[in-house]
Short mmCIF file of N, CA and C in Angstrom, two decimals:
data_model
loop_
_atom_site.label_atom_id
_atom_site.label_comp_id
_atom_site.label_asym_id
_atom_site.label_seq_id
_atom_site.Cartn_x
_atom_site.Cartn_y
_atom_site.Cartn_z
N MET A 225 55.72 69.62 145.68
CA MET A 225 54.26 70.57 145.64
C MET A 225 53.58 70.19 144.45
N ARG A 226 53.70 69.24 143.21
CA ARG A 226 52.63 68.64 142.86
C ARG A 226 52.04 67.96 143.45
N GLN A 227 52.06 66.87 144.04
CA GLN A 227 51.73 65.97 144.63
C GLN A 227 50.59 66.37 145.93
N LYS A 228 51.27 67.89 146.34
CA LYS A 228 50.07 68.34 147.14
C LYS A 228 49.13 68.42 146.63
N PHE A 229 49.25 68.85 145.55
CA PHE A 229 47.76 69.66 144.67
C PHE A 229 46.87 68.58 143.99
N ASP A 230 47.72 67.40 143.66
CA ASP A 230 46.84 66.06 143.32
C ASP A 230 46.23 65.78 144.60
N GLU A 231 46.43 65.60 145.74
CA GLU A 231 45.58 65.44 147.01
C GLU A 231 44.95 66.16 147.31
N PHE A 232 44.58 68.09 147.37
CA PHE A 232 43.64 68.23 147.25
C PHE A 232 42.86 68.27 146.15
N SER A 233 43.13 68.01 144.93
CA SER A 233 42.18 68.00 144.05
C SER A 233 41.19 66.43 143.80
N PHE A 234 41.92 65.88 144.54
CA PHE A 234 42.17 64.11 144.98
C PHE A 234 40.16 64.48 145.90
N GLN A 235 41.15 65.07 146.99
CA GLN A 235 40.37 64.91 148.68
C GLN A 235 38.81 65.94 148.30
N THR A 236 39.11 67.28 147.69
CA THR A 236 38.04 68.28 147.01
C THR A 236 37.36 67.03 145.93
N THR A 237 37.14 66.77 145.08
CA THR A 237 36.30 65.18 144.42
C THR A 237 35.31 64.38 145.66
N LYS A 238 36.51 64.10 146.43
CA LYS A 238 35.70 62.44 146.96
C LYS A 238 34.71 63.12 147.96
N ILE A 239 35.19 64.15 148.23
CA ILE A 239 33.79 65.16 149.15
C ILE A 239 32.86 66.16 149.08
N ALA A 240 33.48 66.50 147.50
CA ALA A 240 32.27 67.21 147.39
C ALA A 240 31.14 65.51 146.30
N LYS A 241 31.85 64.59 146.50
CA LYS A 241 30.27 63.13 146.07
C LYS A 241 29.95 63.07 147.21
N LYS A 242 30.82 62.89 148.34
CA LYS A 242 29.80 62.23 149.36
C LYS A 242 28.93 63.64 150.02
N MET A 243 28.85 64.90 149.52
CA MET A 243 28.86 65.31 149.72
C MET A 243 27.12 65.63 149.44
N HIS A 244 27.30 65.60 148.01
CA HIS A 244 26.03 64.77 147.23
C HIS A 244 25.28 63.85 147.66
N LEU A 245 26.13 62.97 147.99
CA LEU A 245 25.42 61.23 148.29
C LEU A 245 24.76 61.87 149.76
N PHE A 246 25.16 62.35 150.59
CA PHE A 246 24.67 62.91 152.11
C PHE A 246 23.53 63.90 151.55
N LEU A 247 23.25 64.59 150.81
CA LEU A 247 22.09 65.67 150.63
C LEU A 247 21.81 64.49 150.18
N SER A 248 21.56 63.64 148.47
CA SER A 248 20.68 62.83 147.97
C SER A 248 20.17 61.85 149.06
N ARG A 249 20.67 61.68 149.79
CA ARG A 249 19.63 60.74 151.19
C ARG A 249 18.94 61.34 152.01
N SER A 250 19.59 62.83 152.12
CA SER A 250 18.81 63.77 152.95
C SER A 250 17.04 63.79 152.40
N LEU A 251 17.22 63.57 150.33
CA LEU A 251 15.87 64.17 150.01
C LEU A 251 15.26 63.43 149.53
N ALA A 252 16.05 61.77 149.65
CA ALA A 252 15.29 60.83 148.99
C ALA A 252 13.29 60.44 149.79
N ASP A 253 13.37 61.03 150.39
CA ASP A 253 12.25 60.51 151.26
C ASP A 253 11.10 61.57 151.00
N LEU A 254 11.71 62.75 150.55
CA LEU A 254 10.38 63.17 149.69
C LEU A 254 10.62 63.42 147.98
N GLN A 255 11.58 62.43 147.77
CA GLN A 255 11.15 61.91 146.41
C GLN A 255 11.44 63.07 144.86
N VAL A 256 12.87 64.16 145.60
CA VAL A 256 13.40 64.97 145.44
C VAL A 256 15.08 64.95 144.53
N THR A 257 16.26 65.16 144.19
CA THR A 257 17.14 65.10 144.14
C THR A 257 17.77 66.43 143.67
N PRO A 258 19.00 66.32 144.45
CA PRO A 258 19.58 67.71 144.52
C PRO A 258 19.30 68.93 143.31
N GLU A 259 19.81 67.78 142.45
CA GLU A 259 19.65 68.76 140.84
C GLU A 259 18.43 69.72 140.90
N GLN A 260 17.20 68.47 141.69
CA GLN A 260 15.84 69.18 141.31
C GLN A 260 16.05 70.50 142.17
N TRP A 261 15.83 69.92 143.51
CA TRP A 261 16.38 70.69 144.77
C TRP A 261 16.37 72.50 143.79
N THR A 262 18.07 71.95 143.48
CA THR A 262 18.36 73.10 143.16
C THR A 262 17.45 74.74 142.23
N ILE A 263 16.31 73.46 141.20
CA ILE A 263 15.85 73.88 140.41
C ILE A 263 15.11 74.63 141.30
N LEU A 264 14.42 74.03 142.33
CA LEU A 264 12.87 74.33 143.08
C LEU A 264 13.20 75.92 143.54
N ASN A 265 14.37 75.89 143.95
CA ASN A 265 15.05 76.37 144.88
C ASN A 265 14.93 78.01 144.42
N ILE A 266 15.36 78.17 143.37
CA ILE A 266 15.88 79.05 142.52
C ILE A 266 14.30 79.28 141.67
N ILE A 267 13.74 79.10 141.28
CA ILE A 267 11.88 79.30 141.08
C ILE A 267 11.94 79.87 142.02
N HIS A 268 11.40 79.53 143.18
CA HIS A 268 11.13 79.83 144.57
C HIS A 268 11.55 80.98 145.06
N GLN A 269 12.48 81.44 144.64
CA GLN A 269 13.62 83.11 144.71
C GLN A 269 13.41 84.05 144.07
N LYS A 270 13.15 83.66 142.62
CA LYS A 270 13.35 84.25 141.63
C LYS A 270 12.10 84.39 140.36
N ALA A 271 11.08 83.51 140.60
CA ALA A 271 10.29 83.24 140.05
C ALA A 271 9.13 84.84 139.93
N PRO A 272 8.62 84.88 138.58
CA PRO A 272 8.76 83.84 137.63
C PRO A 272 9.80 83.62 137.00
N ILE A 273 10.63 82.88 136.63
CA ILE A 273 12.04 83.11 135.99
C ILE A 273 11.83 82.22 134.22
N SER A 274 12.28 83.12 133.96
CA SER A 274 12.90 82.32 132.10
C SER A 274 13.60 81.06 132.56
N GLN A 275 13.50 79.87 131.22
CA GLN A 275 13.92 78.66 132.02
C GLN A 275 15.74 78.96 131.14
N ARG A 276 15.41 79.45 130.38
CA ARG A 276 17.24 80.76 129.77
C ARG A 276 18.35 81.28 130.82
N GLU A 277 17.65 82.16 132.13
CA GLU A 277 17.97 82.53 133.38
C GLU A 277 17.97 80.97 134.36
N LEU A 278 16.88 80.46 134.42
CA LEU A 278 17.11 79.34 135.19
C LEU A 278 19.08 78.82 134.84
N ALA A 279 18.61 78.00 134.16
CA ALA A 279 19.82 77.37 133.42
C ALA A 279 21.33 78.24 133.75
N GLU A 280 21.47 80.20 133.25
CA GLU A 280 22.60 79.95 134.03
C GLU A 280 22.66 80.24 135.22
N LEU A 281 21.28 80.67 136.27
CA LEU A 281 21.76 80.59 137.66
C LEU A 281 22.16 79.58 138.67
N SER A 282 21.45 78.23 137.76
CA SER A 282 22.39 77.28 138.39
C SER A 282 23.12 76.65 137.97
N GLU A 283 23.53 77.27 136.39
CA GLU A 283 24.97 76.10 136.05
C GLU A 283 24.56 75.28 135.77
N LYS A 284 23.98 75.39 135.11
CA LYS A 284 23.35 74.21 134.10
C LYS A 284 23.28 74.42 132.63
N ASP A 285 23.39 73.30 131.88
CA ASP A 285 23.56 73.63 130.41
C ASP A 285 21.51 73.64 130.00
N THR A 286 21.10 74.23 129.37
CA THR A 286 19.81 74.41 129.14
C THR A 286 19.11 72.67 128.46
N PRO A 287 19.46 72.07 128.14
CA PRO A 287 19.16 70.53 127.78
C PRO A 287 18.81 70.01 129.33
N THR A 288 19.49 70.24 129.87
CA THR A 288 19.64 69.74 131.09
C THR A 288 18.20 69.95 132.04
N VAL A 289 18.40 71.68 132.12
CA VAL A 289 17.52 72.17 133.19
C VAL A 289 15.62 71.76 132.44
N ASN A 290 15.85 71.40 131.47
CA ASN A 290 14.86 71.53 130.36
C ASN A 290 14.07 70.00 130.78
N ARG A 291 14.94 69.38 131.16
CA ARG A 291 14.66 67.94 131.67
C ARG A 291 14.14 68.10 133.30
N ILE A 292 14.74 68.63 134.09
CA ILE A 292 14.75 68.56 135.36
C ILE A 292 13.18 69.55 135.11
N ILE A 293 12.92 70.30 134.37
CA ILE A 293 11.68 71.08 134.52
C ILE A 293 10.21 70.35 133.99
N ASP A 294 10.44 69.18 133.22
CA ASP A 294 9.64 68.13 132.53
C ASP A 294 9.23 67.58 133.75
N VAL A 295 10.15 66.94 134.49
CA VAL A 295 9.78 65.68 135.58
C VAL A 295 9.00 66.95 136.50
N LEU A 296 9.47 68.07 136.83
CA LEU A 296 8.93 68.62 137.98
C LEU A 296 7.65 69.05 137.80
N GLN A 297 7.32 69.16 136.70
CA GLN A 297 6.01 69.45 135.98
C GLN A 297 5.14 68.49 135.98
N ARG A 298 5.60 67.42 135.59
CA ARG A 298 5.21 66.13 135.78
C ARG A 298 4.47 65.97 137.13
N LYS A 299 5.52 66.73 138.31
CA LYS A 299 5.45 65.77 139.81
C LYS A 299 4.32 67.19 140.32
N ASN A 300 3.81 68.22 138.94
CA ASN A 300 3.07 69.22 139.33
C ASN A 300 3.33 70.32 140.55
N LEU A 301 4.70 70.08 140.19
CA LEU A 301 5.46 71.12 141.34
C LEU A 301 5.98 72.35 140.70
N VAL A 302 6.17 72.35 139.76
CA VAL A 302 6.21 73.41 138.51
C VAL A 302 4.83 74.22 137.78
N ILE A 303 4.83 75.38 137.00
CA ILE A 303 4.10 75.98 136.25
C ILE A 303 4.63 76.95 135.19
N ARG A 304 4.55 76.54 133.97
CA ARG A 304 5.11 76.89 132.83
C ARG A 304 3.93 77.64 131.88
N GLU A 305 4.23 78.57 131.71
CA GLU A 305 3.47 80.16 131.40
C GLU A 305 3.81 80.78 130.25
N THR A 306 3.48 81.50 129.36
CA THR A 306 3.73 82.00 128.43
C THR A 306 3.95 83.16 128.27
N ASP A 307 5.43 84.09 128.35
CA ASP A 307 5.30 85.47 128.76
C ASP A 307 4.74 86.31 128.45
N ALA A 308 3.31 87.05 129.25
CA ALA A 308 3.04 88.25 128.27
C ALA A 308 3.03 89.22 127.53
N VAL A 309 4.50 89.35 127.66
CA VAL A 309 5.18 91.12 127.04
C VAL A 309 6.01 89.73 125.78
N ASP A 310 6.44 88.70 125.67
CA ASP A 310 7.58 88.24 124.70
C ASP A 310 6.78 87.35 124.86
N ARG A 311 5.72 86.74 123.92
CA ARG A 311 5.52 84.95 123.45
C ARG A 311 6.27 84.42 123.02
N ARG A 312 7.02 84.33 122.80
CA ARG A 312 8.27 83.22 122.89
C ARG A 312 8.99 82.87 123.98
N LYS A 313 8.89 83.60 124.63
CA LYS A 313 9.66 83.03 126.16
C LYS A 313 8.69 82.40 127.31
N THR A 314 9.05 81.24 127.69
CA THR A 314 8.28 80.63 128.80
C THR A 314 8.52 80.58 130.22
N LEU A 315 7.91 81.25 130.92
CA LEU A 315 7.94 81.36 132.31
C LEU A 315 7.58 80.47 133.30
N LEU A 316 8.71 80.02 134.10
CA LEU A 316 8.00 79.61 135.13
C LEU A 316 7.88 79.84 136.77
N SER A 317 6.95 79.53 137.32
CA SER A 317 6.44 79.63 139.35
C SER A 317 6.50 78.48 139.42
N LEU A 318 6.49 77.92 140.69
CA LEU A 318 6.15 76.47 141.32
C LEU A 318 5.13 76.77 142.21
N SER A 319 3.81 75.74 141.66
CA SER A 319 2.85 75.71 142.49
C SER A 319 2.77 75.34 143.48
N ASP A 320 1.46 75.26 143.93
CA ASP A 320 0.92 75.79 145.41
C ASP A 320 1.29 73.91 146.01
N LYS A 321 1.41 73.65 145.15
CA LYS A 321 2.08 71.82 145.77
C LYS A 321 4.05 71.95 145.47
N GLY A 322 4.46 73.15 144.57
CA GLY A 322 5.24 73.19 144.78
C GLY A 322 6.20 73.83 145.81
N SER A 323 5.30 75.21 146.24
CA SER A 323 5.58 75.68 147.08
C SER A 323 5.86 74.95 148.37
N GLU A 324 4.57 74.35 148.66
CA GLU A 324 4.45 73.65 150.34
C GLU A 324 6.24 72.92 150.04
N LEU A 325 6.51 72.13 149.39
CA LEU A 325 7.59 71.01 148.93
C LEU A 325 9.03 72.00 149.01
N THR A 326 9.11 72.86 148.41
CA THR A 326 9.99 73.36 148.42
C THR A 326 10.45 74.46 150.00
N ARG A 327 8.92 74.50 150.59
CA ARG A 327 9.42 74.87 152.33
C ARG A 327 9.91 74.07 152.94
N ILE A 328 9.26 72.64 152.72
CA ILE A 328 10.04 71.52 153.34
C ILE A 328 11.67 71.09 153.56
N LEU A 329 11.46 70.57 151.61
CA LEU A 329 12.77 71.07 151.36
C LEU A 329 13.67 71.72 151.88
N GLN A 330 13.68 73.04 152.41
CA GLN A 330 14.01 74.17 152.48
C GLN A 330 14.96 73.59 154.06
N GLU A 331 13.83 73.32 154.89
CA GLU A 331 14.27 72.82 156.24
C GLU A 331 14.99 71.63 156.07
N THR A 332 14.86 70.75 154.95
CA THR A 332 15.97 69.20 155.43
C THR A 332 17.00 69.90 155.14
N VAL A 333 17.25 70.55 153.92
CA VAL A 333 18.67 70.73 153.74
C VAL A 333 19.26 71.09 154.70
N GLU A 334 18.59 72.34 155.37
CA GLU A 334 19.27 73.09 156.43
C GLU A 334 19.73 71.97 157.50
N GLU A 335 18.91 71.78 158.18
CA GLU A 335 19.54 69.95 158.78
C GLU A 335 20.75 69.54 158.36
N ALA A 336 20.31 69.21 157.01
CA ALA A 336 21.60 68.24 156.48
C ALA A 336 22.79 68.92 156.57
N CYS A 337 22.71 70.59 156.17
CA CYS A 337 23.57 71.09 156.07
C CYS A 337 24.75 71.26 157.46
N LYS A 338 22.92 71.47 158.12
CA LYS A 338 24.09 72.13 159.90
C LYS A 338 24.69 70.02 159.98
N ASN A 339 24.02 69.20 159.95
CA ASN A 339 25.39 67.93 159.87
C ASN A 339 26.33 67.64 159.36
N MET A 340 26.57 68.16 158.07
CA MET A 340 27.40 68.26 157.35
C MET A 340 28.86 69.14 158.13
N PHE A 341 27.97 70.41 158.72
CA PHE A 341 29.30 70.66 159.00
C PHE A 341 29.10 71.40 160.07
N ALA A 342 28.93 70.19 160.99
CA ALA A 342 29.15 70.15 162.96
C ALA A 342 30.66 70.15 163.06
N GLY A 343 30.07 71.33 164.24
CA GLY A 343 31.68 71.14 164.50
C GLY A 343 32.75 72.95 163.93
N PHE A 344 31.56 73.05 162.76
CA PHE A 344 32.64 74.47 162.63
C PHE A 344 32.08 75.81 163.31
N SER A 345 33.26 76.51 163.47
CA SER A 345 32.97 77.69 163.97
C SER A 345 32.25 78.78 162.38
N GLU A 346 31.54 79.73 163.13
CA GLU A 346 30.98 80.59 162.05
C GLU A 346 31.85 81.10 161.55
N GLN A 347 33.04 81.26 161.93
CA GLN A 347 34.82 81.51 161.57
C GLN A 347 34.99 80.66 160.88
N ASP A 348 35.25 79.51 160.87
CA ASP A 348 35.83 78.48 160.21
C ASP A 348 34.59 78.58 158.61
N LEU A 349 33.45 78.84 158.66
CA LEU A 349 32.60 78.66 157.30
C LEU A 349 32.84 79.55 156.87
N GLN A 350 33.04 80.82 157.42
CA GLN A 350 33.32 81.65 156.10
C GLN A 350 34.69 82.00 155.70
N THR A 351 36.07 81.27 157.13
CA THR A 351 37.14 81.07 155.64
C THR A 351 36.82 80.24 154.68
N PHE A 352 35.72 79.12 155.50
CA PHE A 352 36.03 77.79 154.04
C PHE A 352 35.30 78.20 152.85
N ALA A 353 34.50 79.44 152.86
CA ALA A 353 33.64 80.30 152.16
C ALA A 353 34.80 81.14 151.27
N THR A 354 35.63 81.23 151.79
CA THR A 354 36.29 82.56 151.33
C THR A 354 37.67 81.78 150.65
N LEU A 355 37.91 80.74 150.73
CA LEU A 355 38.93 79.75 150.00
C LEU A 355 38.12 79.33 149.21
N LEU A 356 37.15 78.66 149.09
CA LEU A 356 36.34 78.16 147.78
C LEU A 356 35.90 79.24 146.51
N ASN A 357 35.48 80.16 147.25
CA ASN A 357 35.34 81.27 146.08
C ASN A 357 36.96 81.57 145.99
N GLN A 358 37.64 81.89 146.25
CA GLN A 358 39.54 82.01 145.20
C GLN A 358 39.48 80.89 144.52
N ILE A 359 39.50 80.01 144.53
CA ILE A 359 39.71 78.78 143.75
C ILE A 359 39.06 78.72 142.38
N GLU A 360 37.37 79.33 142.93
CA GLU A 360 36.24 79.17 141.69
C GLU A 360 37.37 80.31 140.90
N ASN A 361 37.39 82.02 141.61
CA ASN A 361 38.09 83.09 140.63
C ASN A 361 39.63 82.33 139.93
N ASN A 362 40.36 81.61 140.54
CA ASN A 362 41.33 81.23 140.22
C ASN A 362 41.03 79.93 139.11
N ILE A 363 39.30 79.47 139.41
CA ILE A 363 40.19 78.72 137.74
C ILE A 363 38.91 79.14 136.49
N GLU A 364 37.92 80.15 137.09
CA GLU A 364 37.24 81.31 136.11
C GLU A 364 38.03 81.37 134.74
#
């Protein structure tokens, strides 16, 4: 049985890397990485959001999120503002340019996902999501 588990683990890792590479290639023309896309999408959904909350939701460590935010700010996609209530806190939101790019990215990612999951029925996708969630719950 152990060999079967090793095969599942290896195949899961291999496919996750291929999916990441596929998404990277899909986003390359827009000059955004999958990691940057993740951050932009969360900010789009939750703005204004603190960097700490963003790190938690993206499941990335704070220094990594800070580096990504720095890049996105240099690209004029993200705005940092001091929280009016708690001046120790910085809140993030998208600039107009960031909002427009995020809309385009959403369409690009959706198209990439349609290609990745071509041939899967709605039931297949639900089963796949259930199995992934069960694995995640087992290892947390």
